[in-house]
Amino acid sequence: MKRFPVMMIGFGLLALAIVALPFAATNYLLRLTTIGFMYVALASSWNIVGGFTGYPSFATAAFFGIGAYASGILRSSGAFPLPLSWLLGAAAATVFSLMVGPAILRLRGHYFAVASLVLAAVLREITNAATSLTGGGMGLNLPTTGTINVDAQARLYYASMLAAALIAVGVATLIWRSRWGWAMRCVEQNEDAAIVLGVNTLATKIVAFAASAGTAGLVGAIYATWIGYIDPTDAFDDLLSVKPIVMAFIGGVGTIFGPVAGAVVFLVLEEFVWRNVLNFHAGILGIIIVALLIFMPGGLRNVARGIERFFSSGRTGRIDKVVPPAVSS
């Protein structure tokens, strides 16, 4: 019972820091935190389909890119306000997932992984070819938000990415506690057994796929207007599919707050370690994925549990030495 007040105090202090940061931090720290919120949203987004249902999706880059380009094209037309273009970008990614999901979600294992990985590559080529709409390889310049003050613009996207992160974590929490969440866990444990129990596994996977697409598309839409320029290579970057997986595995796959913790750890590693070894960035990500699968399949959650068991067993051992065993009569 003592943990609850401590946790509430901790969450309160964290909320205070998040609110105060835009007014006290430098632009560098503000930008870094905004990227952190983006990573939290992407990791939580992937975790819905990759963690809850156990399907190794590499489609995050496809959803991110669709959200970025759909929002960017709408913004370039000048007919849509900023928040509406973001929501429509998320809707476009969701619609795309509902179009391709029923087909590729019938596949399992590495077959599904390869099919989801191809999506970003196909969309990248389509975007390159549609020069009249997307600008092709030259990219697409997006209009500014109309905010003259650079500091105010930085705060706007800080708040927007924070909202996207909260939405992604909130959607994951709602799904986890719903009937859909129970069905997804059944699929993750044993899909054949879930079918015997009467679970509509295809519909369950489509819901997870669509929820993941919508949240990733929202992040892509915000990112596009934040940067002010997008091109097919940047919007459909394959690393956008790999990084969320690494974050989720670092924190703990299939949990609510595991991807959040993993995103924070990943951001620290990326900013202060990997920027000095940029040529080996992709290789390091691959090594980390393999190492996590072998040595830390449960992420930081299992490490914390192991430490807690170690100390609790130590306390139990000391008590057992002091208190003699009872003598049976």
Coordinates of C-alpha atoms in Angstrom, one line a residue:
M1 CA 0.0 0.0 0.0
K2 CA 3.0 2.3 0.5
R3 CA 3.8 2.2 -3.2
F4 CA 0.7 3.9 -4.3
P5 CA 1.3 7.4 -2.6
V6 CA 5.0 7.2 -3.8
M7 CA 3.8 6.5 -7.4
M8 CA 1.3 9.3 -7.3
I9 CA 3.9 11.8 -6.1
G10 CA 6.2 10.6 -8.8
F11 CA 3.6 11.0 -11.5
G12 CA 2.7 14.4 -10.1
L13 CA 6.3 15.6 -10.2
L14 CA 6.7 14.2 -13.8
A15 CA 3.6 16.1 -14.9
L16 CA 4.9 19.3 -13.4
A17 CA 8.3 18.9 -15.1
I18 CA 6.6 18.2 -18.5
V19 CA 4.4 21.3 -18.1
A20 CA 7.3 23.6 -17.0
L21 CA 9.9 22.3 -19.5
P22 CA 8.8 24.3 -22.6
F23 CA 9.2 27.5 -20.6
A24 CA 12.5 26.7 -18.9
A25 CA 14.5 24.5 -21.3
T26 CA 16.7 25.4 -24.2
N27 CA 15.6 24.8 -27.8
Y28 CA 17.9 21.8 -28.0
L29 CA 16.4 20.2 -24.9
L30 CA 12.9 21.0 -26.2
R31 CA 13.6 19.4 -29.5
L32 CA 15.2 16.3 -27.9
T33 CA 12.1 15.9 -25.6
T34 CA 9.8 16.3 -28.6
I35 CA 11.7 13.5 -30.4
G36 CA 11.3 11.5 -27.2
F37 CA 7.5 11.9 -27.3
M38 CA 7.5 10.8 -30.9
Y39 CA 9.5 7.7 -30.0
V40 CA 7.0 6.9 -27.2
A41 CA 4.1 7.2 -29.6
L42 CA 5.7 5.0 -32.3
A43 CA 6.8 2.3 -29.8
S44 CA 3.4 2.2 -28.2
S45 CA 1.8 2.1 -31.6
W46 CA 3.9 -0.9 -32.7
N47 CA 3.3 -2.6 -29.4
I48 CA -0.4 -2.9 -30.1
V49 CA 0.1 -5.2 -33.0
G50 CA 3.6 -6.5 -32.2
G51 CA 3.3 -7.0 -28.5
F52 CA -0.4 -7.6 -27.8
T53 CA -1.0 -10.0 -30.8
G54 CA 2.6 -11.2 -31.2
Y55 CA 2.7 -10.4 -34.9
P56 CA 6.1 -9.0 -36.0
S57 CA 5.0 -6.0 -37.9
F58 CA 7.4 -3.9 -39.9
A59 CA 4.7 -1.6 -41.3
T60 CA 5.3 1.3 -39.0
A61 CA 7.3 3.2 -41.6
A62 CA 4.4 2.7 -44.1
F63 CA 1.9 4.1 -41.7
F64 CA 4.2 7.0 -40.7
G65 CA 4.8 7.9 -44.3
I66 CA 1.2 7.8 -45.3
G67 CA 0.3 10.1 -42.4
A68 CA 3.1 12.5 -43.3
Y69 CA 2.2 12.7 -47.0
A70 CA -1.6 12.8 -46.6
S71 CA -1.3 15.6 -44.1
G72 CA 1.4 17.4 -46.1
I73 CA -0.6 17.3 -49.3
L74 CA -3.7 18.6 -47.5
R75 CA -1.6 21.4 -45.9
S76 CA -0.1 22.4 -49.2
S77 CA -3.6 22.9 -50.7
G78 CA -4.2 25.5 -48.1
A79 CA -7.8 24.4 -47.5
F80 CA -7.3 22.5 -44.3
P81 CA -6.3 23.8 -40.8
L82 CA -3.4 22.2 -39.1
P83 CA -5.2 19.9 -36.5
L84 CA -7.7 18.7 -39.2
S85 CA -4.9 17.8 -41.6
W86 CA -3.2 15.8 -38.8
L87 CA -6.4 13.9 -38.1
L88 CA -7.0 13.2 -41.8
G89 CA -3.4 12.0 -42.1
A90 CA -4.1 9.5 -39.2
A91 CA -7.3 8.5 -40.9
A92 CA -5.5 7.9 -44.2
A93 CA -3.1 5.5 -42.5
T94 CA -6.0 3.7 -40.8
V95 CA -7.9 3.3 -44.1
F96 CA -4.7 1.9 -45.8
S97 CA -4.3 -0.6 -43.0
L98 CA -7.9 -1.7 -43.4
M99 CA -7.3 -2.2 -47.1
V100 CA -4.1 -4.3 -46.8
G101 CA -4.7 -5.8 -43.4
P102 CA -7.2 -8.5 -44.3
A103 CA -4.8 -9.8 -46.9
I104 CA -1.4 -9.9 -45.1
L105 CA -2.8 -10.7 -41.7
R106 CA -3.7 -14.1 -43.0
L107 CA 0.0 -14.8 -43.1
R108 CA 2.0 -15.8 -40.0
G109 CA 5.5 -15.5 -38.6
H110 CA 8.3 -14.5 -41.0
Y111 CA 5.8 -14.5 -43.9
F112 CA 3.8 -11.7 -42.3
A113 CA 7.0 -9.9 -41.3
V114 CA 8.3 -9.8 -44.9
A115 CA 4.9 -8.8 -46.3
S116 CA 4.7 -5.9 -43.8
L117 CA 8.2 -4.8 -44.6
V118 CA 7.5 -4.6 -48.3
L119 CA 4.7 -2.1 -47.7
A120 CA 7.0 0.8 -47.1
A121 CA 9.2 0.0 -50.1
V122 CA 6.2 -0.1 -52.4
L123 CA 4.8 3.1 -51.1
R124 CA 8.2 4.8 -51.4
E125 CA 8.3 3.9 -55.1
I126 CA 4.7 5.0 -55.7
T127 CA 5.5 8.3 -54.0
N128 CA 8.6 8.8 -56.1
A129 CA 6.5 8.2 -59.3
A130 CA 3.6 10.5 -58.4
T131 CA 5.6 13.7 -59.0
S132 CA 2.5 15.9 -59.7
L133 CA 1.0 15.1 -56.3
T134 CA 3.9 14.3 -54.0
G135 CA 6.8 16.1 -55.6
G136 CA 8.5 12.8 -56.3
G137 CA 12.2 12.6 -55.4
M138 CA 12.4 16.3 -55.0
G139 CA 10.2 16.1 -51.9
L140 CA 7.4 18.3 -50.7
N141 CA 7.8 21.7 -49.0
L142 CA 5.0 22.4 -46.4
P143 CA 3.7 25.8 -45.4
T144 CA 4.6 27.1 -42.0
T145 CA 2.2 27.1 -39.1
G146 CA 2.0 30.9 -39.2
T147 CA 3.8 31.3 -35.9
I148 CA 6.5 33.9 -36.3
N149 CA 8.1 33.3 -32.9
V150 CA 10.5 30.3 -33.1
D151 CA 10.1 29.5 -29.4
A152 CA 6.3 29.5 -29.7
Q153 CA 6.6 27.1 -32.7
A154 CA 8.9 24.8 -30.7
R155 CA 6.3 24.7 -27.8
L156 CA 3.5 24.0 -30.3
Y157 CA 5.2 20.8 -31.6
Y158 CA 6.3 19.9 -28.1
A159 CA 2.7 19.9 -27.0
S160 CA 1.5 18.2 -30.2
M161 CA 3.9 15.3 -29.9
L162 CA 3.1 15.0 -26.2
A163 CA -0.6 14.7 -27.2
A164 CA 0.3 12.1 -29.8
A165 CA 2.2 10.1 -27.2
L166 CA -0.6 10.3 -24.7
I167 CA -3.1 9.2 -27.4
A168 CA -0.9 6.2 -28.3
V169 CA -0.5 5.1 -24.7
G170 CA -4.2 5.8 -24.0
V171 CA -5.3 3.8 -27.0
A172 CA -3.1 0.9 -26.0
T173 CA -4.4 1.0 -22.4
L174 CA -8.1 1.0 -23.6
I175 CA -7.5 -1.9 -25.9
W176 CA -5.6 -3.8 -23.2
R177 CA -8.5 -3.6 -20.8
S178 CA -11.2 -4.3 -23.4
R179 CA -12.5 -7.5 -25.0
W180 CA -10.3 -6.8 -27.9
G181 CA -7.2 -6.8 -25.6
W182 CA -8.2 -10.2 -24.2
A183 CA -8.7 -11.6 -27.7
M184 CA -5.3 -10.2 -28.8
R185 CA -3.6 -11.9 -25.8
C186 CA -5.3 -15.1 -26.8
V187 CA -3.9 -14.8 -30.4
E188 CA -0.4 -14.0 -29.0
Q189 CA -0.5 -17.1 -26.7
N190 CA -1.8 -19.6 -29.2
E191 CA -3.8 -18.5 -32.3
D192 CA -5.1 -22.0 -33.1
A193 CA -6.4 -22.4 -29.5
A194 CA -8.0 -18.9 -29.7
I195 CA -9.9 -20.0 -32.8
V196 CA -11.2 -23.1 -30.9
L197 CA -12.3 -20.7 -28.1
G198 CA -14.4 -18.8 -30.6
V199 CA -12.2 -15.8 -31.0
N200 CA -12.4 -14.1 -34.5
T201 CA -8.7 -14.0 -34.9
L202 CA -8.7 -12.2 -38.2
A203 CA -10.9 -9.4 -37.0
T204 CA -8.8 -9.1 -33.8
K205 CA -5.6 -8.7 -35.8
I206 CA -7.2 -6.2 -38.1
V207 CA -8.3 -4.0 -35.1
A208 CA -4.7 -4.2 -33.7
F209 CA -3.3 -3.3 -37.2
A210 CA -5.7 -0.4 -37.6
A211 CA -5.0 1.0 -34.1
S212 CA -1.3 0.8 -34.7
A213 CA -1.7 2.5 -38.1
G214 CA -3.8 5.4 -36.9
T215 CA -1.4 6.3 -34.1
A216 CA 1.7 6.0 -36.3
G217 CA 0.0 8.0 -39.0
L218 CA -0.8 10.8 -36.5
V219 CA 2.9 10.9 -35.5
G220 CA 3.9 11.1 -39.2
A221 CA 1.5 13.9 -39.9
I222 CA 2.8 16.0 -37.0
Y223 CA 6.4 15.2 -37.9
A224 CA 5.9 16.4 -41.5
T225 CA 4.7 19.9 -40.5
W226 CA 7.2 20.1 -37.7
I227 CA 10.1 19.5 -40.1
G228 CA 8.5 21.5 -43.0
Y229 CA 9.8 19.2 -45.7
I230 CA 9.3 15.5 -46.5
D231 CA 10.7 13.2 -49.2
P232 CA 10.0 9.5 -49.9
T233 CA 13.3 8.4 -48.4
D234 CA 12.7 10.2 -45.1
A235 CA 9.0 9.5 -44.8
F236 CA 9.2 5.8 -45.5
D237 CA 12.6 5.2 -43.9
D238 CA 13.0 1.5 -42.9
L239 CA 14.5 2.5 -39.6
L240 CA 11.1 3.9 -38.6
S241 CA 10.0 0.3 -38.6
V242 CA 13.0 -1.1 -36.7
K243 CA 13.4 1.5 -34.0
P244 CA 10.0 1.1 -32.4
I245 CA 10.6 -2.7 -32.2
V246 CA 13.9 -2.1 -30.4
M247 CA 12.3 0.4 -28.0
A248 CA 9.5 -2.1 -27.1
F249 CA 11.9 -4.9 -26.5
I250 CA 14.1 -2.7 -24.3
G251 CA 11.2 -1.8 -22.1
G252 CA 9.1 -5.0 -22.3
V253 CA 6.9 -6.2 -25.2
G254 CA 3.2 -6.6 -24.5
T255 CA 3.0 -4.1 -21.6
I256 CA 1.6 -0.6 -21.4
F257 CA 4.6 1.3 -20.0
G258 CA 7.4 -0.9 -21.2
P259 CA 7.6 0.8 -24.6
V260 CA 7.6 4.2 -22.8
A261 CA 10.6 3.3 -20.8
G262 CA 12.2 1.7 -23.8
A263 CA 11.8 4.8 -25.8
V264 CA 13.5 6.9 -23.1
V265 CA 16.4 4.5 -22.9
F266 CA 16.7 4.4 -26.7
L267 CA 16.7 8.2 -27.0
V268 CA 19.5 8.5 -24.5
L269 CA 21.6 5.9 -26.4
E270 CA 20.9 7.4 -29.8
E271 CA 21.7 11.0 -28.7
F272 CA 24.8 10.4 -26.6
V273 CA 26.3 7.2 -27.9
W274 CA 25.2 6.4 -31.5
R275 CA 25.8 9.8 -32.9
N276 CA 29.5 9.1 -32.7
V277 CA 29.2 5.8 -34.6
L278 CA 26.7 6.8 -37.3
N279 CA 28.2 4.5 -39.9
F280 CA 27.4 1.5 -37.8
H281 CA 23.9 2.7 -36.6
A282 CA 21.9 0.1 -38.5
G283 CA 24.3 -2.7 -37.6
I284 CA 24.1 -1.8 -33.9
L285 CA 20.3 -1.9 -34.1
G286 CA 20.4 -5.4 -35.5
I287 CA 22.8 -6.6 -32.8
I288 CA 20.6 -5.1 -30.1
I289 CA 17.5 -6.9 -31.4
V290 CA 19.3 -10.2 -31.4
A291 CA 20.8 -9.6 -28.0
L292 CA 17.4 -8.6 -26.5
L293 CA 15.7 -11.6 -28.0
I294 CA 18.3 -14.0 -26.5
F295 CA 19.2 -12.4 -23.2
M296 CA 16.3 -10.0 -22.3
P297 CA 13.1 -11.3 -23.9
G298 CA 11.1 -9.5 -21.3
G299 CA 13.0 -6.2 -21.4
L300 CA 13.6 -4.0 -18.4
R301 CA 10.5 -5.4 -16.8
N302 CA 12.1 -8.8 -16.3
V303 CA 15.3 -7.2 -15.1
A304 CA 13.4 -5.3 -12.4
R305 CA 11.5 -8.4 -11.4
G306 CA 14.8 -10.3 -11.1
I307 CA 16.3 -7.6 -8.9
E308 CA 13.2 -7.6 -6.7
R309 CA 13.2 -11.4 -6.3
F310 CA 16.9 -11.3 -5.5
F311 CA 16.4 -8.8 -2.6
S312 CA 13.3 -10.5 -1.4
S313 CA 15.0 -13.9 -1.3
G314 CA 17.8 -12.3 0.6
R315 CA 15.5 -11.0 3.2
T316 CA 13.7 -14.3 3.4
G317 CA 17.0 -16.1 3.8
R318 CA 18.0 -13.9 6.8
I319 CA 14.7 -14.5 8.4
D320 CA 15.0 -18.2 8.0
K321 CA 18.3 -18.2 9.8
V322 CA 17.0 -16.3 12.7
V323 CA 13.7 -18.1 13.2
P324 CA 14.1 -21.9 13.9
P325 CA 11.8 -24.3 12.1
A326 CA 8.7 -25.4 14.1
V327 CA 8.9 -28.8 15.8
S328 CA 6.0 -31.1 15.0
S329 CA 4.3 -32.6 18.1

